Coordinates of C-alpha atoms in Angstrom, one line a residue:
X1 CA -21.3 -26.2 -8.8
X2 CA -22.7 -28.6 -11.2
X3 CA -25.2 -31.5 -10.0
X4 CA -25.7 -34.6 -11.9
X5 CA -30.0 -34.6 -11.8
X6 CA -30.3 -38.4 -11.6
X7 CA -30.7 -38.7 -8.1
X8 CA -32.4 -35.4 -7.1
X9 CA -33.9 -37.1 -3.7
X10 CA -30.6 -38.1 -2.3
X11 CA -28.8 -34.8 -3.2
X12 CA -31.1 -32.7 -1.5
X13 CA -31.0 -35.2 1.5
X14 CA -27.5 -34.6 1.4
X15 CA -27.3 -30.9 0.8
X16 CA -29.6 -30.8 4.2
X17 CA -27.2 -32.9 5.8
X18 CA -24.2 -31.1 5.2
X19 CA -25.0 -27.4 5.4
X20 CA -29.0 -27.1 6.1
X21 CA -28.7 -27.7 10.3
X22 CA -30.1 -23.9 10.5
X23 CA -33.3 -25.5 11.9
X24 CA -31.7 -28.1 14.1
X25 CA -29.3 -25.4 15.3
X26 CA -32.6 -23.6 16.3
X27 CA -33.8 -26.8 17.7
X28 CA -30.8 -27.2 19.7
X29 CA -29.9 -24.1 21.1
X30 CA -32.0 -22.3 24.0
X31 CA -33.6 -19.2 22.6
X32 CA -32.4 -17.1 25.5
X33 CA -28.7 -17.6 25.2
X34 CA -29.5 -17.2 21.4
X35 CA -31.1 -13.3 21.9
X36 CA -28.3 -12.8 24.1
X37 CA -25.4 -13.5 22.0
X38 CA -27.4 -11.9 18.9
X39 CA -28.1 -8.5 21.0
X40 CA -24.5 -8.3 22.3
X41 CA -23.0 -8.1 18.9
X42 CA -25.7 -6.2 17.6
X43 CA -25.1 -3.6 20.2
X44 CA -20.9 -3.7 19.0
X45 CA -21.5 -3.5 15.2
X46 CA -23.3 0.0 15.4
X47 CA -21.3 1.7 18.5
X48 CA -20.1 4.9 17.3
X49 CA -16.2 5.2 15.9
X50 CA -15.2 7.6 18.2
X51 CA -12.0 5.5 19.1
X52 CA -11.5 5.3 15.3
X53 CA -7.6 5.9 15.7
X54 CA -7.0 3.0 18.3
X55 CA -8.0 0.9 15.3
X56 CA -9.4 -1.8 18.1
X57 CA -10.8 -4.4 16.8
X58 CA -14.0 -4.1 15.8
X59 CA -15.3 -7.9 16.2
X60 CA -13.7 -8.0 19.6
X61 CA -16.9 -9.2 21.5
X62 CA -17.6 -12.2 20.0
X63 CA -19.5 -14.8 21.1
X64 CA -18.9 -17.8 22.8
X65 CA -17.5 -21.1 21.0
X66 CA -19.8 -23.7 20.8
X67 CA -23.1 -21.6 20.6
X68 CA -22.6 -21.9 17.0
X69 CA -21.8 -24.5 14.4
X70 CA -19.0 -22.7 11.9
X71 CA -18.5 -23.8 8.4
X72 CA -15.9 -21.3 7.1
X73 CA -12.0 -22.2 7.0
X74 CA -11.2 -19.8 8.9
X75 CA -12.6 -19.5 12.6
X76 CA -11.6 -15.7 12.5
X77 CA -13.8 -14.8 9.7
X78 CA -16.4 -11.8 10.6
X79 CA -18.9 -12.4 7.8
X80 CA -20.8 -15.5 9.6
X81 CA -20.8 -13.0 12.5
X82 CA -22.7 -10.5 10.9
X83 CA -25.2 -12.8 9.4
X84 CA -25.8 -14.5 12.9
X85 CA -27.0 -11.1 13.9
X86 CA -29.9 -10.8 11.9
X87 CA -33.1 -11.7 13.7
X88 CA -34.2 -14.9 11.8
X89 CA -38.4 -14.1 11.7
X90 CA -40.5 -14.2 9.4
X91 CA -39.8 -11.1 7.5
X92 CA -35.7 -12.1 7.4
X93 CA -34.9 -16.0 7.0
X94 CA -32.1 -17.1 7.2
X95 CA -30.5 -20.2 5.3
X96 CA -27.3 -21.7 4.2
X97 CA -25.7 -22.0 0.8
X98 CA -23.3 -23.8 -0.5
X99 CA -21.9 -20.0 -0.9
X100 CA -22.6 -19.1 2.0
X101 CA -25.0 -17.6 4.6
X102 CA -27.8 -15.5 3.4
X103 CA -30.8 -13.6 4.5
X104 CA -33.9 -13.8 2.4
X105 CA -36.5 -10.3 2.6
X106 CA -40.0 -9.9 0.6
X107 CA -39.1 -6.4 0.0
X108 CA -37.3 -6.1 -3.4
X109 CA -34.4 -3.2 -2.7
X110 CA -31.4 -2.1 -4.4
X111 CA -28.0 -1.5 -3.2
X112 CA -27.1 2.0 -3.7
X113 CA -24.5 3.1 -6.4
X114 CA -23.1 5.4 -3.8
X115 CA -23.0 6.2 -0.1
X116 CA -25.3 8.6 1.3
X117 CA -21.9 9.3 3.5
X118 CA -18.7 9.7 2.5
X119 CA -16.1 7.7 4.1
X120 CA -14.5 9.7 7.0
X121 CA -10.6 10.7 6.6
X122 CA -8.6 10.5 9.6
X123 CA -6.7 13.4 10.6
X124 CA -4.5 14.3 13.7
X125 CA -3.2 17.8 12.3
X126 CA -4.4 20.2 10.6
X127 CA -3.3 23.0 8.0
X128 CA -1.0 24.8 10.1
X129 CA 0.1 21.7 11.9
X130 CA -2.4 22.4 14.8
X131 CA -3.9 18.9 16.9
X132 CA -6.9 18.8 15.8
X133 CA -8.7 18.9 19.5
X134 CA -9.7 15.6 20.8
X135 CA -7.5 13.8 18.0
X136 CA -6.7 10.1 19.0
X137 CA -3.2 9.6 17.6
X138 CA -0.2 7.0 18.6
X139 CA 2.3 8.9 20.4
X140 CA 5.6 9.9 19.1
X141 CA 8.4 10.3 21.0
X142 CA 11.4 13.6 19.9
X143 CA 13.7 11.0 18.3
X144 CA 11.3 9.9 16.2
X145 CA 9.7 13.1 15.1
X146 CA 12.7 15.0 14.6
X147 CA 14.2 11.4 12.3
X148 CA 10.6 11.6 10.6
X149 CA 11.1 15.4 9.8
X150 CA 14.7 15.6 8.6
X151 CA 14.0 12.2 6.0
X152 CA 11.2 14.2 4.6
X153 CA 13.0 17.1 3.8
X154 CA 16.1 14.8 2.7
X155 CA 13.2 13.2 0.3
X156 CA 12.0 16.7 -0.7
X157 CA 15.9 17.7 -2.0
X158 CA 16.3 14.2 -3.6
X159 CA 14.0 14.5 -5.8
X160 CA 14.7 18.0 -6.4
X161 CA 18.6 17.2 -7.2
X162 CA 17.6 14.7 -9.7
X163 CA 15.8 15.8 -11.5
X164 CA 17.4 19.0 -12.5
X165 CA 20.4 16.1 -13.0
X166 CA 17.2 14.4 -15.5
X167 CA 16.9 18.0 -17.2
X168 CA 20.6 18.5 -17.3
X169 CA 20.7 15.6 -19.4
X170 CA 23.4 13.4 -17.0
X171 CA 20.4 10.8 -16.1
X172 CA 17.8 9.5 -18.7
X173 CA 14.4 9.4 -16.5
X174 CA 13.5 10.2 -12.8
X175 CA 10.0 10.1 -10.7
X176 CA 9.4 12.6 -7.6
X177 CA 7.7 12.1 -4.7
X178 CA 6.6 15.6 -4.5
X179 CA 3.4 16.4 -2.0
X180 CA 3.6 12.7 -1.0
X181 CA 6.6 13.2 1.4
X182 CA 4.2 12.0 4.3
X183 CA 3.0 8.8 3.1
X184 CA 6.8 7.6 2.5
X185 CA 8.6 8.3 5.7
X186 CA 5.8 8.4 8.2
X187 CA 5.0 4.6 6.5
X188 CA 8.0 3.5 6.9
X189 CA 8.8 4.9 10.5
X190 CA 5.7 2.8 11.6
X191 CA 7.0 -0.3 10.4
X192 CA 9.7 -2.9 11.2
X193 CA 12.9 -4.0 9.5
X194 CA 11.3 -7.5 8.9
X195 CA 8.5 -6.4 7.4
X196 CA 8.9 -6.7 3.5
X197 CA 8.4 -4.0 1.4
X198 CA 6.7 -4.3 -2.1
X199 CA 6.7 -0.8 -3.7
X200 CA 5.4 1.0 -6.9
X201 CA 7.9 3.4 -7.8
X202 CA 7.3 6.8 -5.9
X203 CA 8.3 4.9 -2.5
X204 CA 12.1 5.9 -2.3
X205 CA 11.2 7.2 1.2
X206 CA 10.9 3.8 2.6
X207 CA 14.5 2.8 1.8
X208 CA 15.8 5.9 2.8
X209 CA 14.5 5.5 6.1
X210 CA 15.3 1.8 6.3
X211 CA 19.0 3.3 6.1
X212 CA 20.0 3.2 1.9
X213 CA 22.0 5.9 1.5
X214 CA 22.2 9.3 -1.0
X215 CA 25.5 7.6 -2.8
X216 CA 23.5 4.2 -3.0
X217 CA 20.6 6.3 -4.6
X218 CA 23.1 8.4 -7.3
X219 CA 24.5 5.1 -8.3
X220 CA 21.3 3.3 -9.2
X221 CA 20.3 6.3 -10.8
X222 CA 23.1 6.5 -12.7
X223 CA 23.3 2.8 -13.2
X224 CA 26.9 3.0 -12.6
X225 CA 29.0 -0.5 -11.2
X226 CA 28.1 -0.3 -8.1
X227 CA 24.4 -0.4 -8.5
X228 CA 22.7 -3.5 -7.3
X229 CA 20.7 -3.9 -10.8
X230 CA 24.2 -3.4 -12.4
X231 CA 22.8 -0.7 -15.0
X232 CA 19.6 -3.4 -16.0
X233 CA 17.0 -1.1 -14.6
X234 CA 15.7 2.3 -15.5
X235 CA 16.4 5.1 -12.9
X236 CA 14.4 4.8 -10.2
X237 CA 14.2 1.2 -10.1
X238 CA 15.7 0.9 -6.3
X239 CA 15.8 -2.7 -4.6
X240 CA 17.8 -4.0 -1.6
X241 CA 17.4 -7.2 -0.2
X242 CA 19.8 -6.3 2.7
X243 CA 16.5 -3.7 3.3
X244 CA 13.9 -6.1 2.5
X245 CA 12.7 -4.1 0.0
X246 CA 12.1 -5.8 -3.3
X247 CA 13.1 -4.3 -6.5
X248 CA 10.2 -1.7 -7.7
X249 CA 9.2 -2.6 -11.5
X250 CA 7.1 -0.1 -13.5
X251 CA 4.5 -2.5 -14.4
X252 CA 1.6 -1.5 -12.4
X253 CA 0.2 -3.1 -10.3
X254 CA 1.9 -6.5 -10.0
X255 CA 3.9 -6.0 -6.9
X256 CA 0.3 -6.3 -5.0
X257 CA -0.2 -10.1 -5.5
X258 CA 3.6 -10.9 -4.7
X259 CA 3.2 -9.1 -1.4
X260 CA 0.2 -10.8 -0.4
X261 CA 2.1 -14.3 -1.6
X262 CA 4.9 -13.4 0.9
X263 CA 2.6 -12.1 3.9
X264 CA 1.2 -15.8 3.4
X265 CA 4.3 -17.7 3.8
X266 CA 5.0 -15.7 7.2
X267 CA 1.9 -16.7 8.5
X268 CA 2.8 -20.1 7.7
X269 CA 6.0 -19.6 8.9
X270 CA 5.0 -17.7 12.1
X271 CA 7.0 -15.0 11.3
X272 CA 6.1 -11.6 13.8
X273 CA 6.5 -9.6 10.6
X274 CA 4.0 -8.5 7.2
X275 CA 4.0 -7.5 4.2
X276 CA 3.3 -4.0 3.1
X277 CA 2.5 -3.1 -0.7
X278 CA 2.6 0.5 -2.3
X279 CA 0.5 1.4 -5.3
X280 CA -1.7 4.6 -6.7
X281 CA -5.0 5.0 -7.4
X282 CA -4.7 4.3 -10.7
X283 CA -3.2 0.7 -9.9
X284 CA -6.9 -0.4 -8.1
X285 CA -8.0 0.0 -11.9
X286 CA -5.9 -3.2 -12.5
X287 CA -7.5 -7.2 -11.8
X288 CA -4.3 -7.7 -9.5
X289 CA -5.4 -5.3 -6.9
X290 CA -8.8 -7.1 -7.1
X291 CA -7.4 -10.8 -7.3
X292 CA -5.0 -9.8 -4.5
X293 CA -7.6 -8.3 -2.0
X294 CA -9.7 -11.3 -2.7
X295 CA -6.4 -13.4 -1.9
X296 CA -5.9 -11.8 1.5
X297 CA -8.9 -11.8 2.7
X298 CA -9.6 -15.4 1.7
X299 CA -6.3 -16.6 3.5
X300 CA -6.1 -13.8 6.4
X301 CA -2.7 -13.1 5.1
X302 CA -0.6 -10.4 7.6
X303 CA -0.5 -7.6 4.5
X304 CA -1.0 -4.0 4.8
X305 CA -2.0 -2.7 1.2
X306 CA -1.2 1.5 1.0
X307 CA -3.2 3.2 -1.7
X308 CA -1.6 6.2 -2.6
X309 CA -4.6 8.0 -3.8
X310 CA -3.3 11.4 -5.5
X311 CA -6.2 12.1 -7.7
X312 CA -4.1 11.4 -10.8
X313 CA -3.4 7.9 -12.6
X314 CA -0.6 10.0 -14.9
X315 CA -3.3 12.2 -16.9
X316 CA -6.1 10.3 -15.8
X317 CA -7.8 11.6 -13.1
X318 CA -10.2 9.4 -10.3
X319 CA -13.4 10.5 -12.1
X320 CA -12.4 8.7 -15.3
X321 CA -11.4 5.5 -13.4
X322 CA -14.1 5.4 -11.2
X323 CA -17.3 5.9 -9.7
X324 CA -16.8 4.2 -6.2
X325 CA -16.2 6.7 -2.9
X326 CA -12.6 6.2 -3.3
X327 CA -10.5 3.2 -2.9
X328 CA -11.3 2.0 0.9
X329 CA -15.1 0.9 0.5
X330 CA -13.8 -1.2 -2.4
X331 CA -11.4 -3.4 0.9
X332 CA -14.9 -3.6 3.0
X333 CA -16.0 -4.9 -0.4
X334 CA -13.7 -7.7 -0.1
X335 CA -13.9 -8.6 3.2
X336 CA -11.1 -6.1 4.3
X337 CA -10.6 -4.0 7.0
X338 CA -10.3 -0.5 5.6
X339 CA -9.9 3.3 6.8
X340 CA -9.1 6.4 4.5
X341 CA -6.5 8.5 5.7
X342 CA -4.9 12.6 5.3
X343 CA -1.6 11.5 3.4
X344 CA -0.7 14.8 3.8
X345 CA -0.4 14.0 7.7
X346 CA 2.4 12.8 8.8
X347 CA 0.9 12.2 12.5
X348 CA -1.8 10.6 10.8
X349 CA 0.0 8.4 8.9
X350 CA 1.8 7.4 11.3
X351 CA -0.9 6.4 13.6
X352 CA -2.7 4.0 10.8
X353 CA 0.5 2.4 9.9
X354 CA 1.5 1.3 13.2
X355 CA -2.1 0.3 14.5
X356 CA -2.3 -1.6 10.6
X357 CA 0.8 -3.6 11.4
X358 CA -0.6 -4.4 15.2
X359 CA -3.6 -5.9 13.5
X360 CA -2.1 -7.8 10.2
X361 CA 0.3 -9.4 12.4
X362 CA -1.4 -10.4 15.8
X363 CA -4.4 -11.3 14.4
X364 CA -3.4 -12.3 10.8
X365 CA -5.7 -9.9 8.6
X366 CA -5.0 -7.9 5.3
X367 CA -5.8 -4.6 6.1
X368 CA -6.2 -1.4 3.5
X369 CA -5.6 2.4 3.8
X370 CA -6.2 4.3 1.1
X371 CA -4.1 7.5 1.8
X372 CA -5.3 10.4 0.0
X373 CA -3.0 13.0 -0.9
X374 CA -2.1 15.2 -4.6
X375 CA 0.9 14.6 -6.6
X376 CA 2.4 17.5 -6.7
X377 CA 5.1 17.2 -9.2
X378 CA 5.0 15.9 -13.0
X379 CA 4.0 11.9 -13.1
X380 CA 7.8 11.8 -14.5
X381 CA 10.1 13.7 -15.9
X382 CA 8.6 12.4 -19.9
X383 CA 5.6 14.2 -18.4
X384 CA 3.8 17.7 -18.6
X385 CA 1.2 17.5 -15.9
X386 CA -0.1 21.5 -16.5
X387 CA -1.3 19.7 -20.1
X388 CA -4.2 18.3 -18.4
X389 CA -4.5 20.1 -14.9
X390 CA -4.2 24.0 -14.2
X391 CA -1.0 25.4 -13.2
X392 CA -2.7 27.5 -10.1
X393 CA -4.0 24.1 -8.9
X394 CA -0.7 22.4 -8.4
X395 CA 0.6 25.6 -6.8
X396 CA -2.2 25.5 -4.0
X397 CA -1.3 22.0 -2.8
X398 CA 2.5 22.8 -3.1
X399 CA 2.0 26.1 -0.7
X400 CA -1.1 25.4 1.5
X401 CA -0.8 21.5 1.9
X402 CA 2.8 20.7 1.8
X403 CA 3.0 17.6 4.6
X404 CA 6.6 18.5 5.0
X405 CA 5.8 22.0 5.9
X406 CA 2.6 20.8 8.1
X407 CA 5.1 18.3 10.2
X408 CA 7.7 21.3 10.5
X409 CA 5.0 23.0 12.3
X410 CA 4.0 20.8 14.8
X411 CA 7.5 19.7 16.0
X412 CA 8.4 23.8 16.2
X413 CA 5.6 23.8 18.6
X414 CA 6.4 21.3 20.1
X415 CA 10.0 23.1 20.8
X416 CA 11.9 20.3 19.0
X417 CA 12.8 22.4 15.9
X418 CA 14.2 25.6 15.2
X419 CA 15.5 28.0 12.1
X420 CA 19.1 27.4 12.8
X421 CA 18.5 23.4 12.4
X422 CA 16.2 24.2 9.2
X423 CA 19.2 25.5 7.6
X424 CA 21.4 23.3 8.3
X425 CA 20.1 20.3 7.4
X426 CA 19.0 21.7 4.1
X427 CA 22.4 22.9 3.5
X428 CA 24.0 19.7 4.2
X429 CA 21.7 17.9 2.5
X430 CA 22.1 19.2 -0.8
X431 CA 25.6 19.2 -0.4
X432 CA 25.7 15.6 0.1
X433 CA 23.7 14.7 -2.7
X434 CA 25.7 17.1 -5.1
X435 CA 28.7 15.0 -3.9
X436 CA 27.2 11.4 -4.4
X437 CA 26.4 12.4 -8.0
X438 CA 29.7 13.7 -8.6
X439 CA 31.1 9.8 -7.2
X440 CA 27.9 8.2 -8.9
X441 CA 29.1 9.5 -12.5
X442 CA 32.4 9.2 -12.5
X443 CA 31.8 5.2 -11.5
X444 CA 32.9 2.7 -13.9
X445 CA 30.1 1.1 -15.8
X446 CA 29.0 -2.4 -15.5
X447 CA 30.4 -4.4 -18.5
X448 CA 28.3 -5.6 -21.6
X449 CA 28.5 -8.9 -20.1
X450 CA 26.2 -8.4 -17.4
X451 CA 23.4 -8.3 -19.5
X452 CA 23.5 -11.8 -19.9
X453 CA 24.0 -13.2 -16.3
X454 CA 22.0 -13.5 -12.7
X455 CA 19.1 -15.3 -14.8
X456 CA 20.5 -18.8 -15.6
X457 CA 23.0 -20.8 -13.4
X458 CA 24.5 -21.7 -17.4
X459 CA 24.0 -19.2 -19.9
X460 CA 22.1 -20.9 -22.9
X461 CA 23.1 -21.4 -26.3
X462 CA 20.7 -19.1 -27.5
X463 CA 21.8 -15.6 -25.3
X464 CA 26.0 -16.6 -25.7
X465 CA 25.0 -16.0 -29.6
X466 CA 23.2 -12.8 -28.5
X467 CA 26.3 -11.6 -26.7
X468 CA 28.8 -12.3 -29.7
X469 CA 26.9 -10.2 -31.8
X470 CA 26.4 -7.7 -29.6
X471 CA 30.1 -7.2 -29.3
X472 CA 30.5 -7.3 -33.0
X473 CA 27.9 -4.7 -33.4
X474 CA 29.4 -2.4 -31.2
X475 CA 33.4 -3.1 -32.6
X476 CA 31.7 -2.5 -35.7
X477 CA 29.5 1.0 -35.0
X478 CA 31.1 2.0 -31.7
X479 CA 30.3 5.9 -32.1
X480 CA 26.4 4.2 -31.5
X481 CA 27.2 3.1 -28.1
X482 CA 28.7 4.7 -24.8
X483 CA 32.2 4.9 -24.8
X484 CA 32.2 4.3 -20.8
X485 CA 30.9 0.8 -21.4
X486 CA 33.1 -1.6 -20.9
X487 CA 32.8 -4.9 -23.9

C-alpha cells in the first residue's frame, strides 16, 4: 500500500478511523462478557482431537454476533477468531493492520523450521485389515464395501492388462495405479455424481466407479473412433463430461486452479455439490497448488484438494522437494483445513472423503488431505523406477501394504467375501478386459480430419493449409504413416 506523505496528520486520523477501534472496542464492551467469550474459545482451540474422524468442526463454539466488530469479507473466516483469543495485556497487544490482526511480544522468537510433532495419520485398519480398537470411522454398509472391493481389484487387473498390451507394443504409453488402489475407489465412493472431478492422471478409479466402462477405457487407450478425444490424447488421457470428470492433461499441476474456479461458481450458484482435485506430491512443488490454496481459502470455495503423496515425484523423491512435514501443514499454512491420511486404507479413506465433502459443501470451505501411500509400480511405462529405488523396497509395499489386500481382509471378516467370489471376479475381469481390447483395436480410426476441428466454430485460413499439406504429405510418403488412418 503506497501513501502519498503530504498529509501525514489526516492519514493517520484516517487509518484510526477505519481499522484502529481496538481501544474503543475495549471501551465499549464489558470486560466480563469479554473474558467470557475469550475463555470459551480458548478452552475449544486446545480440546484434545480424540473425535478426529467425525471431522466436526473445529470453530463450532463461536461467539456471539455483535460482541465483535469484523472486518474480513467473509463472516466465516477463523483467523480473527484466533487472534480475539489472545489476552490483550501488556506483554501481548493487540492492534489492527491494514493486513490484518496482529499480536505484538517483547520476546524476540523464531518459528520453528519443523514440528516438534509429526502430523498424526488417520487410520481405521490396520496391516492385516484389523479395526484398529477405538477407531472412529463413517460406517459402511455390505453394498458398498463389497462395490468398493470388487472396483479395486477391477483397477488392479486394468492396469495390469495394459500394460503388458504397452509392452506388447499394441498401445504407445500407459500409467498404473499400482499400491494406490485405495485412494481411487474409496475417493470416489465418498463422493457424489455432481461433484466435479479434476484429476492428474493416475485417477482412472474415479471414472470407473462413476460407471465408465472396460470397453470405454480400451478405446481411449487405443485412441480408436469411438474415443471421446477422437485419438488427440495420449493413452491415459480419460475425460467424460457425461461423468463430470474433466479430461486429465499431463501438465502438472494445472488441473488444481480449474477446480477451485469451478467449486467457486457452485457456491455462487448454490449448487449442493464441490469440486474435488487429484494431484501427487510432486505437483505441491508447482506455484498452482500454492496460488490455488491461497484462492480457496480466500473465497471459501466448496473444493476438496487430494494429495496423493507416494514418496516419489517420478525419480524425485519428497526429501529433494521438500523440507516441510509433508503436504497437510502446508493447507493450515494457508488457512486450510487439513488432515493426513493412510491411503493405503480404504476405511480410512473413505471416512475423510465423505466428512471433507460434508464440510466443503455445508459450510463452504476448501479442505486438504494429503493421502500418503507408495507408488508401487513404474511412474510410466517410459520409466525404470528400480534405477533410483531398490527392487526389495518396492516388493515390501506390494506384499505387506497392498490396500486391495488390506480391504479383502476386513470384508472376509466381516463374512461379506469368500474364495469362491475371489475367483470369480478376477476371472471375469480379466476376461472382459481381454475382450474390450480385442473390440478397442479392431475400431476404425478417427480420420486425419479430426485433428483440425472442436477448437474453432470456422476453421481458419491458417490450419485448412495445415491440413492440405498434411494430406499431401502422407499421399506422398504413406509407408510413414498408419495405414488404419483414414485421410
Amino acid at each position: 500500500m503506497a501513501f502519498n506523505l503530504k498529509n501525514p496528520r489526516n492519514i493517520i486520523n484516517n487509518l484510526k478511523s477505519k481499522v484502529g477501534l481496538w481501544s474503543l472496542m475495549k471501551q465499549s464492551h464489558s470486560t466480563c462478557c469479554y473474558s467470557s467469550c475469550l475463555n470459551t474459545i480458548h478452552l475449544h482451540r486446545f480440546l484434545p482431537l480424540t473425535t478426529l474422524p467425525q471431522f466436526t468442526n473445529p470453530e463450532s463454539i463461536s461467539h456471539k454476533k455483535g460482541h465483535f466488530p469484523h472486518f474480513q469479507r467473509f463472516q466465516s473466516t477463523t483467523t480473527e477468531k484466533q487472534i480475539d483469543s489472545v489476552p490483550n495485556d501488556e506483554h501481548n497487544q493487540v492492534s489492527d493492520f491494514p493486513g490484518g490482526k496482529v499480536v505484538f511480544s517483547p520476546e524476540m522468537r523464531f518459528l520453528s523450521e519443523s514440528p516438534s510433532v509429526y502430523s498424526q495419520c488417520y487410520r481405521v485398519l490396520d496391516d492385516a485389515g484389523q479395526l484398529i480398537s477405538h477407531s472412529n470411522f463413517v460406517p459402511v454398509s455390505e453394498e458398498v464395501a463389497v462395490k468398493m472391493y470388487s472396483n479395486m481389484v477391477t483397477l488392479q487387473t486394468l492396469d495390469t492388462v495394459f500394460y503388458e498390451a504397452q509392452r506388447q507394443g499394441r498401445i504407445s504409453f500407459y500409467v498404473t495405479s499400482i499400491g494406490e488402489e485405495a485412494i481411487n475407489i474409496a475417493s470416489a465412493a465418498a463422493l457424489t455424481s455432481d461433484d466435479i472431478v479434476f484429476p492428474q492422471y493416475r485417477e482412472p478409479g474415479v471414472l470407473l466407479w462413476r460407471g465408465f466402462t472396460l470397453q470405454e477405457f480400451a478405446n481411449q487407450c487405443f485412441g480408436n473412433k469411438a474415443d471421446y478425444g477422437k485419438g488427440r490424447q495420449m493413452p491415459i488421457h480419460y475425460g467424460s463430461n457425461k461423468l463430470n470428470y474433466f479430461t486429465v492433461s499431463s501438465t502438472i499441476a494445472t488441473q488444481i486452479p480449474h477446480a477451485v474456479g469451478a467449486a467457486y461458481s457452485l457456491k455462487m450458484d448454490k449448487k449442493d455439490a464441490c469440486a474435488v482435485t487429484y494431484f501427487g506430491d510432486g505437483g505441491t512443488s508447482e506455484g498452482d497448488f500454492h496460488a490455488a490454496m491461497n484462492f480457496a481459502a480466500v473465497t471459501e470455495s466448496p473444493v476438496i484438494f487430494i494429495c496423493r503423496n507416494n514418496g516419489w515425484a517420478i525419480s524425485t523423491p519428497t526429501s529433494d522437494q521438500f523440507r516441510s512435514d509433508g503436504i497437510a501443514v502446508r493447507g493450515q499454512a494457508y488457512g486450510v483445513r487439513s488432515i493426513r491420511v493412510d491411503g493405503n486404507d480404504a476405511l480410512a479413506m473413505y471416512s475423510a472423503v465423505r466428512s471433507a465433502r460434508q464440510m466443503a459443501v455445508n459450510e463452504h470451505r476448501p479442505i486438504l488431505i494429503e493421502a500418503v501411500t507408495y507408488r508401487v509400480g513404474h511412474h510410466s511405462t517410459s520409466d525404470d523406477s528400480t534405477k533410483y529405488r531398490p527392487a526389495d523396497e518396492i516388493e515390501w509395499w506390494r506384499m505387506a501394504r497392498d490396500p486391495v489386500t488390506r480391504f479383502r481382509k476386513w470384508i472376509e471378516i466381516n463374512g461379506w467375501w469368500g474364495s469362491e467370489a475371489e475367483s470369480q471376479l478376477r476371472s471375469s475381469i480379466r476376461s472382459q478386459l481381454l475382450h474390450a481390447i480385442q473390440i478397442a483395436e479392431r475400431a476404425e480410426k478417427p480420420p486425419v480430419n479430426d485433428l483440425f476441428t472442436d477448437v474453432y466454430d470456422n476453421i481458419p485460413s491458417n490450419l485448412r493449409e495445415q491440413e492440405k499439406l498434411l494430406k499431401e504429405t502422407i499421399n506422398r510418403h504413406p509407408e510413414d504413416y498408419p495405414a488404419d488412418v483414414p485421410i
